[in-house]
Coordinates of C-alpha atoms in Angstrom, one line a residue:
Chain A
X245 CA 30.9 75.4 8.0
X246 CA 29.9 76.2 5.1
X247 CA 28.6 79.8 3.8
X248 CA 25.4 78.0 2.6
X249 CA 24.6 75.6 5.4
X250 CA 25.0 78.9 7.9
X251 CA 22.4 80.6 5.7
X252 CA 20.5 77.7 5.8
X253 CA 20.4 76.8 9.6
X254 CA 20.0 80.8 10.1
X255 CA 16.7 80.7 7.7
X256 CA 15.3 77.3 9.6
X257 CA 15.4 78.9 12.5
X258 CA 13.9 82.1 11.5
X259 CA 11.0 80.2 9.8
X260 CA 10.5 77.9 13.2
X261 CA 9.2 81.2 14.8
X262 CA 7.2 83.2 12.2
X263 CA 5.8 85.7 14.5
X264 CA 8.9 86.9 16.0
X265 CA 10.6 87.0 12.5
X266 CA 7.9 88.9 11.7
X267 CA 7.7 91.6 13.8
X268 CA 11.4 92.2 13.3
X269 CA 11.1 92.5 9.6
X270 CA 8.4 94.7 10.3
X271 CA 10.3 97.0 12.9
X272 CA 13.3 96.7 9.7
X273 CA 11.0 97.4 7.1
X274 CA 9.5 100.8 8.6
X275 CA 12.8 102.2 9.4
X276 CA 13.7 101.5 6.2
X277 CA 10.6 102.6 4.5
X278 CA 10.9 105.9 6.6
X279 CA 14.1 106.8 5.3
X280 CA 13.3 106.1 1.7
X281 CA 10.0 108.0 2.0
X282 CA 11.3 110.9 4.1
X283 CA 14.3 111.6 2.0
X284 CA 12.1 111.4 -1.3
X285 CA 9.9 114.1 0.1
X286 CA 12.8 116.4 0.8
X287 CA 14.4 115.3 -2.9
X288 CA 10.7 116.2 -4.3
X289 CA 10.5 119.5 -2.0
X290 CA 14.0 120.4 -3.8
X291 CA 13.4 119.4 -6.9
X292 CA 10.1 121.6 -6.6
X293 CA 11.3 124.3 -5.5
X294 CA 14.4 124.5 -7.9
X295 CA 12.2 124.0 -10.5
X296 CA 9.8 126.8 -9.5
X297 CA 13.0 129.0 -9.9
X298 CA 14.1 127.9 -13.1
X299 CA 10.5 128.8 -14.3
X300 CA 10.8 132.4 -13.2
X301 CA 13.0 133.1 -16.1
X302 CA 15.9 131.8 -17.0
X303 CA 19.0 134.2 -17.9
X304 CA 18.1 135.9 -14.8
X305 CA 20.6 138.2 -13.5
X306 CA 19.9 140.5 -9.9
X307 CA 21.4 143.6 -9.7
X308 CA 21.6 144.3 -5.6
X309 CA 23.3 147.5 -4.3
X310 CA 26.3 146.8 -1.7
X311 CA 29.0 144.5 -2.0
X312 CA 29.0 141.3 -1.0
X313 CA 31.7 138.3 -0.8
X314 CA 29.3 135.7 -0.4
X315 CA 27.0 134.4 -3.1
X316 CA 23.2 134.0 -2.9
X317 CA 21.1 135.4 -0.4
X318 CA 20.3 139.3 0.1
X319 CA 23.2 140.5 1.6
X320 CA 22.9 144.3 1.1
X321 CA 19.2 144.7 2.2
X322 CA 20.2 143.9 6.3
X323 CA 23.9 144.6 6.2
X324 CA 24.1 148.3 6.9
X325 CA 24.2 151.2 4.0
X326 CA 25.3 150.9 0.7
X327 CA 27.9 153.6 -0.2
X328 CA 25.9 154.9 -3.2
X329 CA 22.9 154.3 -4.4
X330 CA 21.5 152.5 -7.6
X331 CA 19.5 154.9 -9.9
X332 CA 17.2 154.4 -12.4
X333 CA 20.0 156.0 -14.6
X334 CA 22.5 153.1 -13.7
X335 CA 19.5 150.7 -14.8
X336 CA 19.5 152.9 -17.8
X337 CA 23.1 152.4 -18.5
X338 CA 22.7 148.6 -18.4
X339 CA 20.7 148.4 -21.5
X340 CA 23.6 149.1 -23.7
X341 CA 25.2 145.8 -24.3
X342 CA 24.3 143.1 -26.8
X343 CA 24.6 140.5 -23.7
X344 CA 21.5 142.1 -22.3
X345 CA 18.0 141.9 -23.4
X346 CA 15.9 143.9 -20.9
X347 CA 16.5 145.7 -18.0
X348 CA 13.5 146.0 -15.2
X349 CA 14.3 148.3 -12.3
X350 CA 12.1 147.5 -9.3
X351 CA 11.2 149.4 -6.3
X352 CA 9.7 147.7 -3.4
X353 CA 7.8 149.3 -0.8
X354 CA 4.4 149.0 1.0
X355 CA 1.3 151.4 1.1
X356 CA -2.3 151.5 2.1
X357 CA -4.6 151.0 -1.0
X358 CA -8.1 152.2 -0.8
X359 CA -11.4 152.1 -3.1
X360 CA -14.8 153.0 -2.3
X361 CA -14.4 152.6 1.4
X362 CA -12.4 149.6 1.4
X363 CA -8.6 150.0 2.5
X364 CA -6.1 147.6 2.8
X365 CA -2.0 147.8 3.3
X366 CA -0.4 145.7 0.7
X367 CA 3.1 145.5 -0.7
X368 CA 3.9 148.0 -3.9
X369 CA 6.4 147.3 -6.7
X370 CA 7.7 150.1 -8.6
X371 CA 8.4 148.8 -11.8
X372 CA 8.4 149.5 -16.0
X373 CA 6.9 147.5 -18.7
X374 CA 10.3 145.1 -19.0
X375 CA 9.3 143.5 -15.4
X376 CA 6.2 141.4 -17.2
X377 CA 8.5 140.0 -20.0
X378 CA 11.4 139.6 -17.4
X379 CA 9.3 137.6 -14.9
X380 CA 7.4 135.6 -17.7
X381 CA 4.1 137.0 -16.2
X382 CA 0.8 136.8 -17.5
X383 CA -2.1 139.3 -17.8
X384 CA -5.5 138.2 -16.4
X385 CA -7.0 141.3 -17.9
X386 CA -6.3 144.8 -19.3
X387 CA -2.8 145.4 -20.0
X388 CA 0.6 145.9 -18.4
X389 CA 2.7 149.0 -17.4
X390 CA 3.2 151.0 -20.9
X391 CA 6.2 150.9 -22.3
X392 CA 8.7 154.0 -23.4
X393 CA 9.9 156.7 -21.2
X394 CA 10.5 155.6 -17.6
X395 CA 10.8 159.0 -16.4
X396 CA 6.9 159.8 -17.6
X397 CA 5.0 159.6 -14.3
X398 CA 1.4 158.6 -15.7
X399 CA -0.9 157.4 -12.9
X400 CA -1.8 154.0 -13.7
X401 CA -1.0 150.8 -12.1
X402 CA -1.7 147.2 -12.4
X403 CA -3.0 145.0 -9.6
X404 CA -3.0 141.4 -8.4
X405 CA -6.1 139.2 -8.8
X406 CA -6.7 138.4 -5.1
X407 CA -6.6 142.2 -4.5
X408 CA -8.9 143.1 -7.1
X409 CA -11.7 140.7 -5.9
X410 CA -11.2 142.0 -2.2
X411 CA -11.6 145.8 -3.2
X412 CA -13.6 145.7 -6.3
X413 CA -15.6 142.6 -5.9
X414 CA -18.0 142.4 -8.5
X415 CA -17.1 145.7 -10.4
X416 CA -15.3 145.7 -13.2
X417 CA -11.6 146.9 -11.8
X418 CA -10.7 148.4 -15.3
X419 CA -10.6 152.1 -15.7
X420 CA -11.4 152.6 -11.7
X421 CA -9.4 155.3 -9.5
X422 CA -7.4 153.2 -7.3
X423 CA -6.1 155.0 -4.1
X424 CA -2.6 154.4 -3.1
X425 CA -1.1 156.2 0.0
X426 CA -1.5 159.9 -1.0
X427 CA -2.2 159.6 -4.5
X428 CA -4.9 158.1 -7.0
X429 CA -4.0 155.7 -10.0
X430 CA -6.2 154.5 -12.7
X431 CA -6.5 150.5 -13.1
X432 CA -5.1 149.4 -16.2
X433 CA -4.4 145.7 -15.8
X434 CA -5.2 142.7 -13.6
X435 CA -2.3 140.3 -13.3
X436 CA -3.3 136.6 -14.2
X437 CA -3.8 133.9 -11.3
X438 CA -0.9 131.7 -12.5
X439 CA 2.1 134.7 -12.1
X440 CA 3.8 133.7 -9.1
X441 CA 7.4 134.8 -7.2
X442 CA 9.1 133.3 -4.6
X443 CA 8.8 135.5 -1.4
X444 CA 6.0 137.7 -2.6
X445 CA 2.1 136.5 -3.5
X446 CA 2.0 138.5 -6.8
X447 CA -2.1 137.8 -6.2
X448 CA -1.8 140.6 -3.6
X449 CA 0.3 143.5 -4.8
X450 CA -0.1 146.8 -6.8
X451 CA 2.6 147.7 -9.7
X452 CA 3.1 151.4 -10.2
X453 CA 5.2 153.1 -12.7
X454 CA 8.8 153.0 -11.2
X455 CA 9.5 156.8 -10.7
X456 CA 5.8 157.2 -9.0
X457 CA 6.8 154.6 -6.6
X458 CA 10.0 156.5 -5.9
X459 CA 8.3 159.8 -5.1
X460 CA 5.5 157.8 -3.3
X461 CA 8.1 156.5 -1.0
X462 CA 10.4 159.2 -1.2
X463 CA 13.4 157.2 -2.2
X464 CA 16.3 158.2 -4.5
X465 CA 17.3 154.4 -5.2
X466 CA 16.5 151.4 -6.4
X467 CA 15.3 148.2 -4.8
X468 CA 17.1 145.9 -7.3
X469 CA 17.4 145.7 -10.8
X470 CA 16.6 142.4 -12.8
X471 CA 18.6 141.9 -16.0
X472 CA 17.5 139.5 -18.7
X473 CA 20.6 138.2 -20.4
X474 CA 20.2 137.5 -24.4
X475 CA 21.2 133.9 -23.8
X476 CA 22.6 131.7 -21.2
X477 CA 26.0 131.8 -22.6
X478 CA 26.0 135.5 -22.6
X479 CA 25.0 135.6 -18.5
X480 CA 29.0 135.7 -17.8
X481 CA 29.7 138.6 -20.0
X482 CA 26.1 140.4 -18.9
X483 CA 27.6 139.9 -15.7
X484 CA 31.0 141.4 -16.2
X485 CA 29.6 144.2 -18.2
X486 CA 27.2 145.0 -15.5
X487 CA 29.7 145.3 -12.8
X488 CA 32.1 147.5 -15.2
X489 CA 29.3 149.8 -16.2
X490 CA 28.3 150.5 -12.8
X491 CA 31.6 150.6 -11.3
X492 CA 32.1 153.2 -14.1
X493 CA 29.2 155.2 -12.9
X494 CA 30.4 154.9 -9.4
X495 CA 33.7 156.3 -9.5
X496 CA 35.5 153.0 -9.9
X497 CA 33.9 151.2 -7.0
X498 CA 32.5 148.1 -7.2
X499 CA 29.8 148.5 -4.8
X500 CA 26.8 146.2 -6.3
X501 CA 26.0 142.5 -6.0
X502 CA 25.3 140.4 -8.9
X503 CA 23.2 137.3 -8.3
X504 CA 22.7 134.9 -11.2
X505 CA 19.9 132.4 -11.1
X506 CA 22.4 129.7 -10.7
X507 CA 23.9 131.0 -7.3
X508 CA 20.0 131.4 -6.2
X509 CA 19.5 127.8 -7.0
X510 CA 22.2 126.1 -6.0
X511 CA 21.7 128.2 -2.8
X512 CA 18.2 126.6 -2.8
X513 CA 19.5 123.0 -3.7
X514 CA 22.4 123.2 -0.8
X515 CA 19.4 124.3 1.8
X516 CA 16.8 121.4 0.7
X517 CA 19.7 119.0 0.3
X518 CA 20.6 119.7 3.9
X519 CA 16.7 119.3 4.9
X520 CA 16.9 115.9 2.9
X521 CA 19.9 114.9 4.8
X522 CA 18.1 115.8 8.0
X523 CA 15.0 113.8 7.4
X524 CA 17.3 110.6 6.4
X525 CA 19.0 111.3 10.0
X526 CA 15.8 111.5 11.8
X527 CA 14.4 108.2 10.0
X528 CA 17.6 106.5 10.5
X529 CA 17.2 106.8 14.3
X530 CA 14.1 104.2 13.7
X531 CA 16.6 102.0 12.0
X532 CA 18.5 101.9 15.1
X533 CA 15.8 101.2 17.4
X534 CA 14.7 98.5 15.0
X535 CA 18.1 97.2 15.6
X536 CA 17.5 97.4 19.2
X537 CA 14.4 95.5 18.9
X538 CA 16.6 92.6 17.1
X539 CA 18.6 92.6 19.7
X540 CA 16.0 92.1 22.9
X541 CA 14.2 89.4 20.8
X542 CA 17.2 87.7 19.8
X543 CA 18.7 87.8 23.7
X544 CA 15.1 86.2 24.7
X545 CA 15.6 83.8 21.3
X546 CA 19.3 82.7 23.0
X547 CA 17.7 82.1 26.3
X548 CA 15.0 79.9 24.8
X549 CA 17.8 77.8 22.7
X550 CA 20.3 77.3 25.7
X551 CA 20.1 73.7 25.3
X552 CA 20.3 73.9 21.6
X553 CA 23.4 75.9 21.8
X554 CA 25.0 73.5 24.3
X555 CA 24.0 70.7 22.2
X556 CA 25.6 72.7 19.3
X557 CA 29.0 72.9 21.5
X558 CA 28.7 69.0 22.4
X559 CA 28.7 68.1 18.6
X560 CA 31.5 70.1 17.8
X561 CA 30.4 74.0 17.0
X562 CA 33.5 76.3 18.6
X563 CA 32.3 79.6 20.1
X564 CA 32.9 81.2 16.5
X565 CA 30.1 78.9 14.8
X566 CA 27.7 79.8 17.6
X567 CA 28.5 83.7 16.9
X568 CA 28.1 83.2 13.5
X569 CA 24.9 81.0 13.6
X570 CA 22.9 83.7 15.7
X571 CA 24.7 86.7 13.7
X572 CA 23.8 85.4 10.4
X573 CA 20.3 85.2 11.5
X574 CA 20.1 89.1 12.6
X575 CA 21.7 89.7 9.4
X576 CA 19.1 87.9 7.5
X577 CA 16.6 89.8 9.4
X578 CA 17.9 93.3 8.8
X579 CA 18.5 92.1 5.4
X580 CA 15.0 90.9 4.4
X581 CA 13.4 93.7 6.4
X582 CA 15.4 96.3 4.3
X583 CA 14.1 94.8 1.2
X584 CA 10.9 95.1 2.6
X585 CA 11.2 98.5 3.6
X586 CA 12.6 99.4 0.0
X587 CA 9.5 97.7 -1.5
X588 CA 7.2 99.9 0.8
X589 CA 9.0 103.0 0.6
X590 CA 9.6 103.2 -2.9
X591 CA 5.5 102.2 -3.2
X592 CA 4.7 104.7 -0.8
X593 CA 6.8 107.7 -2.4
X594 CA 5.0 106.5 -5.8
X595 CA 1.9 106.9 -3.5
X596 CA 2.7 110.5 -2.7
X597 CA 3.6 111.0 -6.5
X598 CA 0.3 110.0 -7.5
X599 CA -1.6 112.1 -5.0
X600 CA 0.3 115.0 -5.3
X601 CA 1.7 115.2 -8.9
X602 CA 3.4 118.9 -8.7
X603 CA 5.7 117.1 -6.1
X604 CA 8.7 115.3 -8.2
X605 CA 9.2 112.8 -5.2
X606 CA 11.5 110.4 -5.8
X607 CA 14.3 109.1 -3.1
X608 CA 17.9 110.1 -3.7
X609 CA 20.4 107.0 -4.2
X610 CA 22.4 107.9 -1.4
X611 CA 19.7 107.7 1.0
X612 CA 18.8 104.2 -0.5
X613 CA 22.2 103.0 -0.1
X614 CA 22.7 104.6 3.5
X615 CA 19.4 102.9 4.5
X616 CA 20.3 99.1 3.6
X617 CA 23.8 99.8 4.6
X618 CA 22.6 101.3 8.4
X619 CA 19.7 98.4 8.8
X620 CA 22.3 95.5 7.8
X621 CA 25.0 97.4 10.1
X622 CA 22.5 97.9 13.1
X623 CA 21.5 94.0 12.8
X624 CA 25.1 93.2 13.1
X625 CA 26.4 95.5 15.7
X626 CA 23.0 95.0 17.7
X627 CA 22.9 90.9 16.9
X628 CA 26.6 90.7 18.5
X629 CA 25.7 90.9 21.9
X630 CA 23.2 88.1 21.7
X631 CA 25.3 86.1 19.8
X632 CA 28.4 86.4 22.0
X633 CA 26.3 85.6 25.0
X634 CA 25.1 82.4 23.3
X635 CA 28.5 81.7 22.3
X636 CA 30.0 82.4 25.9
X637 CA 27.5 79.7 27.5
X638 CA 28.7 77.0 29.3
X639 CA 27.6 73.6 27.8
X640 CA 27.3 71.7 30.8
X641 CA 24.7 74.5 32.1
X642 CA 23.2 74.8 28.7
X643 CA 22.5 71.1 28.2
X644 CA 21.2 70.7 32.0
X645 CA 18.8 73.4 30.7
X646 CA 19.5 75.7 33.8
Chain B
X5 CA 48.8 53.7 25.6
X6 CA 45.2 53.6 27.1
X7 CA 42.9 55.8 25.3
X8 CA 41.9 57.8 28.2
X9 CA 44.2 58.6 30.9
X10 CA 43.1 60.8 34.1
X11 CA 45.7 61.6 36.4
X12 CA 44.4 62.8 40.0
X13 CA 41.7 64.9 38.5
X14 CA 39.9 67.4 40.5
X15 CA 36.8 69.5 39.4
X16 CA 35.6 71.4 42.4
X17 CA 32.5 73.6 42.1
X18 CA 31.9 77.1 43.7
X19 CA 28.5 76.6 45.3
X20 CA 27.8 80.1 47.5
X21 CA 30.7 80.2 49.7
X22 CA 30.9 76.6 49.8
X23 CA 33.2 74.2 47.7
X24 CA 31.7 71.0 46.3
X25 CA 34.3 68.7 45.6
X26 CA 32.6 66.9 42.6
X27 CA 35.5 64.7 41.5
X28 CA 38.1 63.8 43.9
X29 CA 41.6 62.6 43.0
X30 CA 40.1 60.8 40.3
X31 CA 42.4 58.4 38.6
X32 CA 41.2 56.4 35.7
X33 CA 42.7 54.5 32.7
X34 CA 39.9 53.4 29.6
X35 CA 41.2 51.5 26.6
X36 CA 39.9 51.7 23.4
X37 CA 36.9 49.6 22.4
X38 CA 35.8 49.2 26.4
X39 CA 32.6 49.1 27.6
X40 CA 32.1 50.8 30.8
X41 CA 29.2 52.0 33.1
X42 CA 29.6 54.4 35.5
X43 CA 27.0 53.9 38.7
X44 CA 26.4 55.7 41.8
X45 CA 23.9 58.1 43.6
X46 CA 22.8 61.5 42.3
X47 CA 25.6 63.9 43.2
X48 CA 28.6 61.3 43.2
X49 CA 30.1 63.2 40.4
X50 CA 29.3 60.5 37.7
X51 CA 27.7 63.1 35.2
X52 CA 30.8 65.5 35.9
X53 CA 33.1 62.7 35.1
X54 CA 31.2 62.0 32.0
X55 CA 31.1 66.0 31.2
X56 CA 34.9 65.9 32.0
X57 CA 35.4 63.2 29.1
X58 CA 33.6 64.7 26.6
X59 CA 35.6 68.1 27.1
X60 CA 32.4 69.9 27.7
X61 CA 34.1 70.5 31.5
X62 CA 37.5 71.2 32.5
X63 CA 39.3 70.1 35.3
X64 CA 40.1 72.0 38.2
X65 CA 43.3 70.1 38.8
X66 CA 44.9 67.3 37.3
X67 CA 45.4 66.0 33.9
X68 CA 43.2 64.4 31.2
X69 CA 45.4 62.6 28.3
X70 CA 42.8 61.7 25.3
X71 CA 45.2 59.5 23.0
X72 CA 48.2 60.8 24.7
X73 CA 47.4 64.3 24.4
X74 CA 47.1 66.7 27.3
X75 CA 43.2 68.1 27.0
X76 CA 43.5 70.7 29.3
X77 CA 45.7 72.6 27.3
X78 CA 43.4 72.9 23.9
X79 CA 41.8 75.9 23.1
X80 CA 37.9 76.4 22.7
X81 CA 38.2 75.9 19.0
X82 CA 40.5 72.4 19.6
X83 CA 38.2 71.3 22.0
X84 CA 35.5 71.7 20.0
X85 CA 37.3 70.0 17.4
X86 CA 38.0 67.2 19.0
X87 CA 34.7 67.0 20.5
X88 CA 33.2 66.7 16.7
X89 CA 35.7 64.4 15.3
X90 CA 36.7 61.8 18.2
X91 CA 33.7 62.0 20.8
X92 CA 29.8 61.6 20.5
X93 CA 27.3 62.3 23.2
X94 CA 23.5 60.5 23.7
X95 CA 21.8 62.4 26.4
X96 CA 18.9 61.4 28.3
X97 CA 16.7 64.4 27.2
X98 CA 17.9 63.3 23.4
X99 CA 18.5 66.8 22.5
X100 CA 17.1 67.2 19.0
X101 CA 16.8 70.6 17.3
X102 CA 12.9 70.7 17.0
X103 CA 13.0 72.4 14.0
X104 CA 14.8 70.2 12.1
X105 CA 13.6 66.6 10.6
X106 CA 15.2 63.5 11.8
X107 CA 17.8 63.5 8.4
X108 CA 18.9 66.9 9.3
X109 CA 19.6 66.5 13.3
X110 CA 21.9 63.6 12.2
X111 CA 23.2 65.6 9.4
X112 CA 24.1 68.6 11.8
X113 CA 27.6 67.6 12.9
X114 CA 28.9 67.2 9.5
X115 CA 27.5 70.6 8.9
X116 CA 29.2 72.2 11.1
X117 CA 32.6 70.4 10.1
X118 CA 32.1 71.6 6.5
X119 CA 31.4 68.6 5.1
X120 CA 30.0 68.7 1.4
X121 CA 26.4 68.1 1.3
X122 CA 26.3 65.2 -1.4
X123 CA 28.7 63.2 1.1
X124 CA 26.3 64.3 3.9
X125 CA 23.0 62.8 2.4
X126 CA 24.7 59.3 1.4
X127 CA 25.9 58.9 5.0
X128 CA 23.0 60.0 7.0
X129 CA 20.8 57.8 4.4
X130 CA 23.6 54.9 5.8
X131 CA 23.3 55.7 9.2
X132 CA 19.3 55.9 9.5
X133 CA 18.9 52.9 7.5
X134 CA 21.5 51.0 10.1
X135 CA 19.2 52.0 12.7
X136 CA 15.8 51.1 10.8
X137 CA 14.7 55.0 10.5
X138 CA 14.8 55.4 7.0
X139 CA 11.1 55.6 6.9
X140 CA 11.3 58.4 9.4
X141 CA 14.1 60.4 8.0
X142 CA 11.5 63.7 7.3
X143 CA 9.9 63.1 10.4
X144 CA 10.4 66.0 13.1
X145 CA 11.4 65.1 16.7
X146 CA 7.6 65.7 18.0
X147 CA 6.6 63.0 15.3
X148 CA 8.8 60.7 16.7
X149 CA 8.4 57.9 19.5
X150 CA 10.8 58.3 22.3
X151 CA 13.0 55.2 21.2
X152 CA 13.3 56.7 17.8
X153 CA 14.1 59.8 19.1
X154 CA 16.9 58.4 21.1
X155 CA 18.2 56.3 17.9
X156 CA 18.3 59.3 16.0
X157 CA 20.6 60.5 18.6
X158 CA 22.7 58.0 18.5
X159 CA 23.0 58.1 14.6
X160 CA 23.9 61.7 15.1
X161 CA 26.2 61.0 17.8
X162 CA 28.2 58.4 15.5
X163 CA 27.9 60.3 12.0
X164 CA 31.2 61.4 12.4
X165 CA 32.6 58.0 13.6
X166 CA 34.1 59.1 16.7
X167 CA 36.2 56.8 19.1
X168 CA 34.4 57.5 22.2
X169 CA 30.5 57.4 23.1
X170 CA 29.3 59.0 25.8
X171 CA 26.0 58.4 27.2
X172 CA 24.2 60.2 30.3
X173 CA 21.3 57.5 31.3
X174 CA 20.4 56.7 27.4
X175 CA 17.3 54.8 28.7
X176 CA 16.3 57.4 31.5
X177 CA 13.3 58.8 29.4
X178 CA 12.4 55.5 27.9
X179 CA 9.8 52.4 28.9
X180 CA 11.8 49.2 29.2
X181 CA 11.2 48.1 25.7
X182 CA 12.5 51.1 23.9
X183 CA 15.2 51.1 26.3
X184 CA 16.4 47.5 25.9
X185 CA 16.4 48.7 22.0
X186 CA 18.7 51.5 22.8
X187 CA 21.2 49.4 25.1
X188 CA 21.3 46.9 22.3
X189 CA 22.1 49.6 19.8
X190 CA 24.7 50.9 21.8
X191 CA 26.2 47.6 22.5
X192 CA 26.3 46.5 18.8
X193 CA 28.4 50.2 18.1
X194 CA 30.8 48.8 20.9
X195 CA 31.0 45.4 19.3
X196 CA 32.1 47.2 16.0
X197 CA 35.0 48.9 18.1
X198 CA 33.7 52.0 19.4
X199 CA 34.4 52.8 23.2
X200 CA 31.3 52.9 25.1
X201 CA 30.6 54.8 28.6
X202 CA 27.0 54.4 29.8
X203 CA 26.5 56.6 33.1
X204 CA 23.0 55.4 34.9
X205 CA 20.9 54.7 37.7
X206 CA 20.2 51.8 36.7
X207 CA 21.7 48.4 38.2
X208 CA 20.2 46.3 35.5
X209 CA 21.5 48.6 32.9
X210 CA 25.0 48.7 34.6
X211 CA 25.5 45.3 35.1
X212 CA 25.9 44.3 31.3
X213 CA 29.3 46.4 31.0
X214 CA 32.0 44.6 30.7
X215 CA 33.9 47.1 33.2
X216 CA 31.9 48.8 36.4
X217 CA 32.7 51.6 38.2
X218 CA 30.9 53.1 41.2
X219 CA 31.4 56.3 42.5
X220 CA 30.7 57.9 45.4
X221 CA 31.2 61.3 46.7
X222 CA 33.2 62.2 44.0
X223 CA 35.6 59.0 44.0
X224 CA 35.6 55.8 42.1
X225 CA 35.1 53.4 44.8
X226 CA 34.9 50.1 42.7
X227 CA 36.3 49.4 39.6
X228 CA 35.1 45.7 38.1
X229 CA 35.9 43.8 35.2
X230 CA 33.5 41.4 34.5

């Protein structure tokens, strides 16, 4: 039997039962569309997060106290004590390289802030003037911490926009004295509302001069040091310089971890890549369900067409041809279903892209290929049982319609 | 050498605990070009004999030689090939594929055999024309009368130019007039050299054959030539 005749016969059989065919196409299409839309969402989330990270500031290196063999994450914070603290002097020493543009030491804690009887517990950053530029934040009003000597303990603070509105309401915040812990600081600036930082809501923080924060929390060491390299090409040089400088200051021991933006990015890339795969797997189950449905309906169809199978055998079709005829039907169904599903999936993901322009949706190529392959494979696998059953029919009994 | 040679053929069915002997030690020789009728009451084994001759069924014991070849040793593919090339079937219930047109039904054996479409179409047109069905080529079975359907089935059974035509109650679902037409077509085919074997209840139909078999309880009890 010719391949073209095989396809034509299967096509005629499918067209003869339009309701059944439409239902199976729908089932398969839903499965494929689910894979396309879900992976496209996962991929969108991945692109969104990595994009956000890139916008945090390129050329960024993060210095964390404590040695870790792995990259990414924040190992030293959770894994025991570090042998030596990162000090303000360490940070100062990091400024002395052509590869480094800015150094921003950071202390993080939390404290109660109050003004005029209103009190809140908020995250407190200890920082220097460099943080604004390193983090690419914008000022809403006023100015950021004064540049110059890091050791000068000026009693000023910068607050987030959300904190401003909740504490001061309609009262102008600039120039007000805000109580943080047991000290008072004059508000000199409010961060713009577009400022963002992964992990912490920048709208709801207080930023103090670093020495003030260290003495407020009574800590001798820095939480971390943010270093901005002069260019993307000097990242490696900057990282080497940071390691050797800190090692030189810490009796030759390299007891810090330097995380580059790339390492953080690739970690998130992996996390969201895995998420997308998981979504694909979950959606893939619906493809298998569609395959089972095809099997069910094909089984019914075989029993309805028993006498036809008997006739085919009588006019010269061997078992193999009967198997081929029914398999071709299952594969045609799953292939057309997959095509419709692809169209619907791409349409759906484009629609999501329209509704949420910030999310760069788009299915990854491997998910599209896998969806079609799994769809056709499930048609083949689940179609083979009914096809075999048809081929095994006894022609005499089949023709008698029993 | 006879075209068909049955040698002590048994066909036993298991029905529950019982064994039903549908064919019991049947010996039969048929020469090419013969015109046989097989008559007998229901359950006498005449349809079983027909199915067995058509390779739709296998004997439980005994040998069946078709053109000198022992068919019991053929595998599924070889049997199917033999059915396609050498044997044509005409059924009481026509067994036309409902979704296909008359022409497509006639074409079906050639499609299965992998014959090129160009050749198929001219042979189908010829076959339909010779049976007076040219104007019905595009009709589906449900748009045809019983007589027309059976003539389409005959066209399908003969399109591969078989040697043997097996007809199981070919007029059973037809009125007298259509039945006569169908029988005339079959007899014309026999006259042109095709071996024709008709299974029937109908004595009037049975006596038209040149050789008449009567079966009772799985045995051939009478074998007359006219």
